[in-house]
Coordinates of C-alpha atoms and ligand atoms in Angstrom, one line a residue:
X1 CA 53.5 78.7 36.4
X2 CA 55.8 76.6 33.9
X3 CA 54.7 76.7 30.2
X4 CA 55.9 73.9 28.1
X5 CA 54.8 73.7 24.5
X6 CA 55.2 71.6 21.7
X7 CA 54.2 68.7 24.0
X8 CA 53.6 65.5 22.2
X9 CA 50.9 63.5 23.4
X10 CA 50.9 59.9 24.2
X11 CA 47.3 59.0 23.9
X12 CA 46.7 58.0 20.7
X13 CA 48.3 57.2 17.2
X14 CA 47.6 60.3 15.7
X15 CA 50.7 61.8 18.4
X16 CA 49.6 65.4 18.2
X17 CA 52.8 67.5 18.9
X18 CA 51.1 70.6 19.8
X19 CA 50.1 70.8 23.2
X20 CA 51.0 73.5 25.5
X21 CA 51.0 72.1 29.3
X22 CA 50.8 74.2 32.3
X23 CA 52.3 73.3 35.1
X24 CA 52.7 74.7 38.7
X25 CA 53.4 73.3 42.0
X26 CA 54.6 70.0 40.1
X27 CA 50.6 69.6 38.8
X28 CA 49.8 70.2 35.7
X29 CA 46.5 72.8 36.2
X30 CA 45.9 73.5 31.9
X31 CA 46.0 71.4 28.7
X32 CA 45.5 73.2 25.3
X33 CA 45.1 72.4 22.5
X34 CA 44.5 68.4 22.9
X35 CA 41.1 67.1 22.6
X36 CA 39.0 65.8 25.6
X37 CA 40.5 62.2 25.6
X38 CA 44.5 64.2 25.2
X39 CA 43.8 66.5 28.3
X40 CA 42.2 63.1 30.7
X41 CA 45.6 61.9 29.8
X42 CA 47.4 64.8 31.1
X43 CA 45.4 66.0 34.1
X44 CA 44.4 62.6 35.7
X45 CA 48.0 61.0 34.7
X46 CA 48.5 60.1 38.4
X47 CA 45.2 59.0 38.9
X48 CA 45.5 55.9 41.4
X49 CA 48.8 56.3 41.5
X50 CA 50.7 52.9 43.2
X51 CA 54.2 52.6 45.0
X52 CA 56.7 50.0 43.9
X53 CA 55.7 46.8 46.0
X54 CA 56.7 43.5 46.3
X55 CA 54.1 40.6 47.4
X56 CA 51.5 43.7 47.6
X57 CA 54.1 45.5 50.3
X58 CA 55.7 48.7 49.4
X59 CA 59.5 48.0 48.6
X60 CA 62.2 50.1 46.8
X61 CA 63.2 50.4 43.7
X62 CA 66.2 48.3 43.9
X63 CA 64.6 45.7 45.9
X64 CA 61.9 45.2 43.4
X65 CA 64.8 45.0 40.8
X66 CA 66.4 42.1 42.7
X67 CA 63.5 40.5 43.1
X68 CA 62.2 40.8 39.0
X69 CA 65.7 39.6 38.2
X70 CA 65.7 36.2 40.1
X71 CA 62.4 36.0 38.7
X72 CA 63.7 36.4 34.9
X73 CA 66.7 34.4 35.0
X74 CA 65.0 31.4 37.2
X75 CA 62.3 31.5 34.1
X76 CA 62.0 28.4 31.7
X77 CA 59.7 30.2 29.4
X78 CA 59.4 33.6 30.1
X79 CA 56.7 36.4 28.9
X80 CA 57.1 39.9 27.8
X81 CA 54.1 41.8 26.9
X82 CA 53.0 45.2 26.4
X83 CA 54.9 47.9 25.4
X84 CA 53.0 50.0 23.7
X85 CA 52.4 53.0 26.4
X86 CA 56.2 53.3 26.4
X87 CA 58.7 55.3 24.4
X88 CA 61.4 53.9 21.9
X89 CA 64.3 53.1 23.9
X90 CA 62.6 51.2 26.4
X91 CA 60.9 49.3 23.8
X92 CA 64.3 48.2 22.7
X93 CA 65.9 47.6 26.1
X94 CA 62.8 45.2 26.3
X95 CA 63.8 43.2 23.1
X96 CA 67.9 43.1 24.7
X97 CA 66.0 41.5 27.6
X98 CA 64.1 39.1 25.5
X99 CA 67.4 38.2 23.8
X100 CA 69.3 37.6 26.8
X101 CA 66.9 35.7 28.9
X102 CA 65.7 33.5 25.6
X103 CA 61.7 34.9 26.2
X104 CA 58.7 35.3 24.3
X105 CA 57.9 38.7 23.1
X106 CA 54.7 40.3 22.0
X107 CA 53.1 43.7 22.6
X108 CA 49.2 45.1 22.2
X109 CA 49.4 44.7 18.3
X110 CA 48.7 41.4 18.8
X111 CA 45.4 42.0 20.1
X112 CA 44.5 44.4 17.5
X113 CA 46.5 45.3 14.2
X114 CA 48.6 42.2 14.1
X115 CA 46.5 41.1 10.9
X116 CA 47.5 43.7 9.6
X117 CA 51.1 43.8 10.4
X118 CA 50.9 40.0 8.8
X119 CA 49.1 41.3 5.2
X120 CA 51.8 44.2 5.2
X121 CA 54.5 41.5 5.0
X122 CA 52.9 39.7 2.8
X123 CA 51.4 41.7 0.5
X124 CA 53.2 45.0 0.9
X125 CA 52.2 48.6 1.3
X126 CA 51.1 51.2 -0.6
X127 CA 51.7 53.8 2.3
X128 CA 52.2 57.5 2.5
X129 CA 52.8 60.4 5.8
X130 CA 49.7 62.0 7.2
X131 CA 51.3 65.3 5.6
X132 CA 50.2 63.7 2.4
X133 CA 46.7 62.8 3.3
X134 CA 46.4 66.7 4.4
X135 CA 47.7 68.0 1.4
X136 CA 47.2 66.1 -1.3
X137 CA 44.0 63.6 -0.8
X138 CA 40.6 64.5 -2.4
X139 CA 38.8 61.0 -1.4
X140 CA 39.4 59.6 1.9
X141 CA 37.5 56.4 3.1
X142 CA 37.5 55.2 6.6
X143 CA 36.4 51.5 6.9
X144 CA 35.7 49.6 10.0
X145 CA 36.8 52.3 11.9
X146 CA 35.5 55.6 14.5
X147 CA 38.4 58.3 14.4
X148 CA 35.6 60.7 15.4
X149 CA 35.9 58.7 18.7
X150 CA 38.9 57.1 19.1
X151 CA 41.5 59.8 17.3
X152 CA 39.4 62.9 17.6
X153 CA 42.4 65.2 16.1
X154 CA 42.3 62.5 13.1
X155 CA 39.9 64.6 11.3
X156 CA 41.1 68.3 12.0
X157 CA 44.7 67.8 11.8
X158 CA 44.9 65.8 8.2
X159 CA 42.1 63.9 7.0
X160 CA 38.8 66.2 7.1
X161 CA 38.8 69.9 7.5
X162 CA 42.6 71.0 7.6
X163 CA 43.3 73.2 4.2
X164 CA 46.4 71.9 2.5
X165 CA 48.9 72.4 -0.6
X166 CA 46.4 71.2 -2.8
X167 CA 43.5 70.8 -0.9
X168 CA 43.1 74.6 -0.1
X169 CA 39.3 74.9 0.4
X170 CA 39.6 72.1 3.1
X171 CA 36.5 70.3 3.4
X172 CA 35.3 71.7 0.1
X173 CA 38.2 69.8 -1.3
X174 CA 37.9 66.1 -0.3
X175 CA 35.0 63.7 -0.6
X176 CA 34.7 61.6 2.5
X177 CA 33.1 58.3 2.5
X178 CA 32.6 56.1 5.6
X179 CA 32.1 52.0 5.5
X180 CA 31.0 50.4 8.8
X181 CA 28.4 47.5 9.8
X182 CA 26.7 50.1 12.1
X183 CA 26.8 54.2 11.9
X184 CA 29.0 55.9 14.7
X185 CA 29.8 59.5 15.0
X186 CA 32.4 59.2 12.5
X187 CA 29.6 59.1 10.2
X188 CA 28.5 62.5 10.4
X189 CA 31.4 63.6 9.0
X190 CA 31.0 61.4 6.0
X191 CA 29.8 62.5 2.3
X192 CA 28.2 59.1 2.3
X193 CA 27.7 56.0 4.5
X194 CA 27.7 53.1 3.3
X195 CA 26.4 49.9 6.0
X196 CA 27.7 46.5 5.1
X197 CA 26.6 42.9 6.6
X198 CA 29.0 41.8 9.6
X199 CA 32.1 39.4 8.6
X200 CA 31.2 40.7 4.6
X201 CA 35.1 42.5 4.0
X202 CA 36.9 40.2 2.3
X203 CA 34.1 39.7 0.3
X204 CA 33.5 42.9 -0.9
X205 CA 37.2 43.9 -1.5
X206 CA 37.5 41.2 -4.0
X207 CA 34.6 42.2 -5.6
X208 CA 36.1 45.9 -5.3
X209 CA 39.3 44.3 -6.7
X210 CA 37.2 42.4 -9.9
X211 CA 35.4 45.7 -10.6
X212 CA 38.4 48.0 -10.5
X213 CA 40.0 45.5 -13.0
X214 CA 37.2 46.0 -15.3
X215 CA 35.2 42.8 -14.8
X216 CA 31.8 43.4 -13.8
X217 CA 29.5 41.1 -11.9
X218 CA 26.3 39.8 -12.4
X219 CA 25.0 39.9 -8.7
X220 CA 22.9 42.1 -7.1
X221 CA 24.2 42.9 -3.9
X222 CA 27.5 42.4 -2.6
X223 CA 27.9 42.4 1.5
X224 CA 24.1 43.5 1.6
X225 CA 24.8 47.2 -0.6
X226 CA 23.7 46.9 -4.0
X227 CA 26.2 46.0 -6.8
X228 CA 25.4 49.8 -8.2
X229 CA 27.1 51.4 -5.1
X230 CA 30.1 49.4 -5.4
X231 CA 30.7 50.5 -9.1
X232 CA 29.9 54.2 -7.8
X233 CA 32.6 53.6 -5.1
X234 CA 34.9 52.3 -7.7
X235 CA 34.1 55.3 -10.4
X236 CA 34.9 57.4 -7.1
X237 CA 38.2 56.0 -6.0
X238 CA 39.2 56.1 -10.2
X239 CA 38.4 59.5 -10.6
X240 CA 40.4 61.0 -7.2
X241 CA 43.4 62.7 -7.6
X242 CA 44.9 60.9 -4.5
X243 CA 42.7 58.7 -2.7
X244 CA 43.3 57.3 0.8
X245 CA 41.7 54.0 2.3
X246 CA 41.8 54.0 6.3
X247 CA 41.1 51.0 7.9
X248 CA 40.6 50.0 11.7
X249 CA 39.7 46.8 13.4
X250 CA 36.4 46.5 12.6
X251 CA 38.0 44.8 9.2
X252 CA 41.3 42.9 11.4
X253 CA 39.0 41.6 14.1
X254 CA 36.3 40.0 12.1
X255 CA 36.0 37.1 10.1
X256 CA 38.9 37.1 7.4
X257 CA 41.4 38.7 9.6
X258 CA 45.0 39.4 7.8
X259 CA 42.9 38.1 4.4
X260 CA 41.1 41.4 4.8
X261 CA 43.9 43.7 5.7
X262 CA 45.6 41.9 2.5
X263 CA 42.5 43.1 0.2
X264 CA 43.0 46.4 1.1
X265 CA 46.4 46.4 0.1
X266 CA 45.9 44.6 -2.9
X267 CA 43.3 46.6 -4.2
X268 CA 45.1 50.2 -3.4
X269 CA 48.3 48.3 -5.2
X270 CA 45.9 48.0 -8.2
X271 CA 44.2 51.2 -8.3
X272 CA 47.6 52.9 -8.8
X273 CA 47.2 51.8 -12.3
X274 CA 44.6 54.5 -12.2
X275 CA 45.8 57.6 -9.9
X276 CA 47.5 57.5 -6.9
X277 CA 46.0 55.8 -4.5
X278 CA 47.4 54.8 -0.5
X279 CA 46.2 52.6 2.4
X280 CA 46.9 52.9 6.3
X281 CA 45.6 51.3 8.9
X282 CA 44.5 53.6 11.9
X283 CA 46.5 52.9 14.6
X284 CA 45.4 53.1 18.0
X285 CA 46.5 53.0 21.5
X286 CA 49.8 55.3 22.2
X287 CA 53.0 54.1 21.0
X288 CA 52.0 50.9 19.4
X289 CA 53.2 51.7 16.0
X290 CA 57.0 52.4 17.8
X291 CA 56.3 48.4 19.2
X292 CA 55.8 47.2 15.8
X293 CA 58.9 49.6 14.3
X294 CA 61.0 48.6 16.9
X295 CA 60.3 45.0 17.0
X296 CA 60.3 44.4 13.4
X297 CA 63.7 46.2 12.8
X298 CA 65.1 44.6 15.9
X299 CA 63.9 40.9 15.0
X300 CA 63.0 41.1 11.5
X301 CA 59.0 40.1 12.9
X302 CA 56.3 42.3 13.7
X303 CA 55.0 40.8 16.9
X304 CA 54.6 37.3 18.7
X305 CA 58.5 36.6 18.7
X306 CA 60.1 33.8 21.1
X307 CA 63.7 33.6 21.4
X308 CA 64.0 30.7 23.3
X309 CA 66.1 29.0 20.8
X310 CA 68.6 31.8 21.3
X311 CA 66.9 33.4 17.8
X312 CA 63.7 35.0 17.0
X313 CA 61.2 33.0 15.7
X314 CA 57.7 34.0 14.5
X315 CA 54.2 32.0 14.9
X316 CA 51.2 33.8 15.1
X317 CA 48.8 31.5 17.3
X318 CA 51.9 29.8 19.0
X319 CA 53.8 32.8 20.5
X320 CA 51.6 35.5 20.4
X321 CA 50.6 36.1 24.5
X322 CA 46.7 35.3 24.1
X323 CA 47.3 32.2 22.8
X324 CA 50.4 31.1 24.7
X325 CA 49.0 32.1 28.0
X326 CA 45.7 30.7 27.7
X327 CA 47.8 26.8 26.8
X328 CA 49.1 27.7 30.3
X329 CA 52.6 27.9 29.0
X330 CA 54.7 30.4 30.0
X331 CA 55.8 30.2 33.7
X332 CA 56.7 34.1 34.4
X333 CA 55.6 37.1 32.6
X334 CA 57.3 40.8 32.5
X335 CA 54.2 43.3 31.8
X336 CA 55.7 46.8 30.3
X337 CA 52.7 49.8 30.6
X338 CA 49.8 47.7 29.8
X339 CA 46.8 46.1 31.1
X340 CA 46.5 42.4 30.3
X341 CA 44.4 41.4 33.0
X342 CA 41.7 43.4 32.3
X343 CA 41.0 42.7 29.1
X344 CA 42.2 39.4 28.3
X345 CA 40.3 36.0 28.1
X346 CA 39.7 34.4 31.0
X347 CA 41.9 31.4 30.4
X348 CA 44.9 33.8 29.8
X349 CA 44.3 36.2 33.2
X350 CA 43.8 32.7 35.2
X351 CA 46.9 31.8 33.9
X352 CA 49.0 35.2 34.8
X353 CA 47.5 34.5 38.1
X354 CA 49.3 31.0 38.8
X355 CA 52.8 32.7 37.9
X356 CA 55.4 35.6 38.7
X357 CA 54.4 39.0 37.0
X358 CA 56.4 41.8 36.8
X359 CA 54.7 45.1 35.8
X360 CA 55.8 48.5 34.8
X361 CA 52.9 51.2 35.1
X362 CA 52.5 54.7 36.2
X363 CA 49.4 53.6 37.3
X364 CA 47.9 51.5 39.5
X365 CA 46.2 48.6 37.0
X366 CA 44.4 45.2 37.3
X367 CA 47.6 43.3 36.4
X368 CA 49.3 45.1 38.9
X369 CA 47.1 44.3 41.5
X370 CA 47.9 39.9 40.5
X371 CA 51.9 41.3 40.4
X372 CA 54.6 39.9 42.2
X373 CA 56.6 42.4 41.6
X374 CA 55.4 45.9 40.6
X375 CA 57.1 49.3 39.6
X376 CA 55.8 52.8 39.7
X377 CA 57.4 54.4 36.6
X378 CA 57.4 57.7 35.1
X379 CA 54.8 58.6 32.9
X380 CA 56.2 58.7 29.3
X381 CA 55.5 61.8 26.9
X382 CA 54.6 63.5 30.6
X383 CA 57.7 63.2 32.5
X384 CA 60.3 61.6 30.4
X385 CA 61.4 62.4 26.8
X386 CA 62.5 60.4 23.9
X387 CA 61.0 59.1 20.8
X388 CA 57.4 57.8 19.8
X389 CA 56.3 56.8 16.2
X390 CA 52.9 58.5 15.1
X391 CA 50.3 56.2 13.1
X392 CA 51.9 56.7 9.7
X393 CA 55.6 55.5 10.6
X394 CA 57.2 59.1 11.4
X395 CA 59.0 59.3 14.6
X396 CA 58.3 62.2 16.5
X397 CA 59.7 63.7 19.7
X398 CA 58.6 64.0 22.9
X399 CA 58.6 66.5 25.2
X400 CA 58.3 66.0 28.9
X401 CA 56.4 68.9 31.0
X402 CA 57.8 67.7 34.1
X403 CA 60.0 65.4 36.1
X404 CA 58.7 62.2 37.7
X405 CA 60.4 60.9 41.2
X406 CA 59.7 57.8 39.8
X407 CA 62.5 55.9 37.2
X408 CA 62.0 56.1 33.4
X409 CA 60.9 52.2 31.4
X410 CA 64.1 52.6 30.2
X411 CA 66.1 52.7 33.5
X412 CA 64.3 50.2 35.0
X413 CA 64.7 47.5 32.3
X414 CA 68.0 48.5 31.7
X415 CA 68.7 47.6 35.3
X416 CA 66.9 44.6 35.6
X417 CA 68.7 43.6 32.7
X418 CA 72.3 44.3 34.3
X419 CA 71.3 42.0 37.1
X420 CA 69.9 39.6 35.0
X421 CA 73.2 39.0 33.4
X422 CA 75.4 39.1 36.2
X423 CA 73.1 36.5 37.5
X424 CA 73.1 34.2 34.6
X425 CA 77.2 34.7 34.5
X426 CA 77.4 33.5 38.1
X427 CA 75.7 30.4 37.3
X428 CA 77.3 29.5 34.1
X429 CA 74.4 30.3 32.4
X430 CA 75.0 33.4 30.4
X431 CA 73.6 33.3 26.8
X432 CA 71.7 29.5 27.4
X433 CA 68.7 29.6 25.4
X434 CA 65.9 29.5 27.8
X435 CA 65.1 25.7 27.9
X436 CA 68.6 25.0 29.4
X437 CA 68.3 26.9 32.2
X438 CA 68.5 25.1 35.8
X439 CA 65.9 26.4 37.9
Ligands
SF4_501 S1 43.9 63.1 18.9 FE1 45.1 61.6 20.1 S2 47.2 62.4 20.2 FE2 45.9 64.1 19.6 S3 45.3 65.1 21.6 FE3 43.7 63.6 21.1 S4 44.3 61.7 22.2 FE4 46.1 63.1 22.1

């Protein structure tokens, strides 16, 4: 039996990097210390486990390279989409490949946190490390969002329970309150919930905002919870130490969108003329926070980026892949460890369907099922190493448990963008932005 520990997981943003995997006959038979949705990840990461194919046959590795390449450099307007079940370097290979093929780029923050992304360039951020949340913060609200659920770790690693520096009792220590349209097991954990009307956000932040600025209101109810509760919540967030607002998409993916993720920041901006006081957003799925580091360092945008006029450009709505697939625009689309297909409109999956798609998975998926071309790749976090970016912007490790037979993200985009450009340089058409290309 092979013991690996210090494993980082790749579930979830919170990136836990304290697993010990066991592993023996080149299955892994115990996961500790993750929770429930941390050890499905590991012990069912082969689950329905697909062969490189071609056409729906079973082809090798370098004949499906061939085959994505033509595909790539033939492309007018190609797609690339996902990214954020992947690690770091692959993420930037990806971008290198967007650049040198002139395509549109956009990974699963589009669909969920890109509001988000959008209020934190324009409004700023008032951020801080989950160390600091665990050692310092004595009032923690979660609105709009389930960690209980969806980051079980959240909660016992630095938000809830965990004793820190100056929160040494723990839970004793913190007062947790916990916003939502509807109660979910994240409330139990809660000091006190507080249920607002659907699509009410913005409107309560700025009535948060006028409050905290010392302007009262003459209403009586704001978001249907009496204008009394709001100025306890505001004598609350004025009186903590260090307080800490977590938000989730149940404030980015209703009715206000990046306007609501901008009066979160605005208002933790303006109680800092009080105490200390921090906003994050609680990011989800794997290594989606890496997508937006990596993308926004790379291209100076956050997400929905087309390079088609040999620079990167930025349109939410225009280039960002719901959107561009549903117009029927883009006519061949490069899928890196995500799901598209299954959860996207229908306008958008009928598209994929009429075009060439690529996909990388370890698993066997819905969008690799429409795939032209499809590739079996290593599991990241599992079987290959390299770097993922937890929910608060700190890059962390990993540490694989186990090699794959299967190629890395990495190798295989850094392949199919070696034959991409020796293609493009044997017609003449090296470094063309992507509307000059002859099919
Ligand atoms: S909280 Fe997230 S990162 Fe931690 S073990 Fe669970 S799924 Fe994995």
């Amino acid at each position: 039996m092979q013991v690996t520990k210090g494993v980082t997981c790749p579930f979830c943003g919170v990136t836990c990097d304290d697993l010990e995997i066991h592993v023996e006959d080149g299955q892994i038979r115990e996961v500790k210390n993750a929770c429930s949705l941390g050890r499905d990840t590991f012990l069912h990461h082969l689950k329905g486990l697909a062969t490189p194919r071609i056409d729906g046959k079973a082809a090798t590795v370098d004949a499906c390279i061939e085959a994505a390449a033509e595909i790539l450099a033939r492309a007018k307007y190609p797609l690339i989409y996902g990214l954020d079940s992947t690690e770091l370097h692959a993420q930037r290979k990806a971008i290198e490949l967007a650049d040198l093929i002139g395509a549109n780029i956009d990974h699963t923050s589009s669909i969920c946190h890109a509001p988000s992304l959008q209020a934190v360039q324009t409004v700023g951020l008032p951020t801080c490390t989950m160390g600091e949340v665990k050692n310092r913060a004595d009032l923690v609200i979660f609105w709009g969002c389930n960690p209980a659920e969806a980051h079980p770790r959240h909660a016992t690693r630095f938000s809830v329970t965990p004793k820190g520096m100056f929160t040494p009792q723990g839970r004793k220590d913190r007062t947790i309150i916990h916003v939502d349209v509807r109660k979910t097991p994240s409330t139990r954990m809660a000091d006190a919930f507080i249920q607002i009307k659907p699509h009410s956000d913005y409107e309560i932040f700025s009535v948060l905002t006028a409050l905290v600025k010392g302007h009262d209101l003459d209403v009586a109810e704001v978001g249907g919870v009496p204008m009394e509760e709001w100025r306890r919540l505001v004598a609350l967030m004025k009186d903590a130490d260090y307080g800490i607002l977590h938000w989730g998409m149940g404030l980015t993916m209703t009715r206000g969108r990046h306007f609501n993720s901008g009066a979160v920041l605005a208002l933790a901006t303006d109680l800092n003329e009080f105490t200390h006081f921090v906003a994050k957003p609680v990011r989800g799925h794997g290594n989606v926070t890496g997508a937006d580091n990596v993308v926004s360092w790379s291209t100076g945008f956050p997400f929905g980026i087309n390079f088609g006029r040999g620079y990167p450009r930025f349109n939410p709505g225009e280039f960002t892949t719901v959107d561009l697939l549903s117009r029927g625009e883009a006519d061949a689309a490069l899928i890196i460890a995500s799901d598209p297909a299954a959860n996207f409109p229908k306008p958008a999956v009928e598209h994929l369907k009429r075009i060439p798609v690529i996909v990388l998975d370890p698993k066997a998926s819905v969008t690799g099922q429409i795939a032209k071309v499809a590739f079996t790749t290593a599991t990241y976090g599992i079987n290959t190493g390299g770097t993922v970016y937890r929910m608060d912007d700190v890059a962390i490790a990993l540490r694989p448990a186990f090699e794959s037979p299967y190629p890395s993200d990495e190798e295989v985009l850094t392949a199919i963008k070696n034959r991409v450009r020796e293609l493009l340089a044997g017609s003449g058409r090296a470094g063309a932005p992507a509307a000059q290309k002859v099919a």
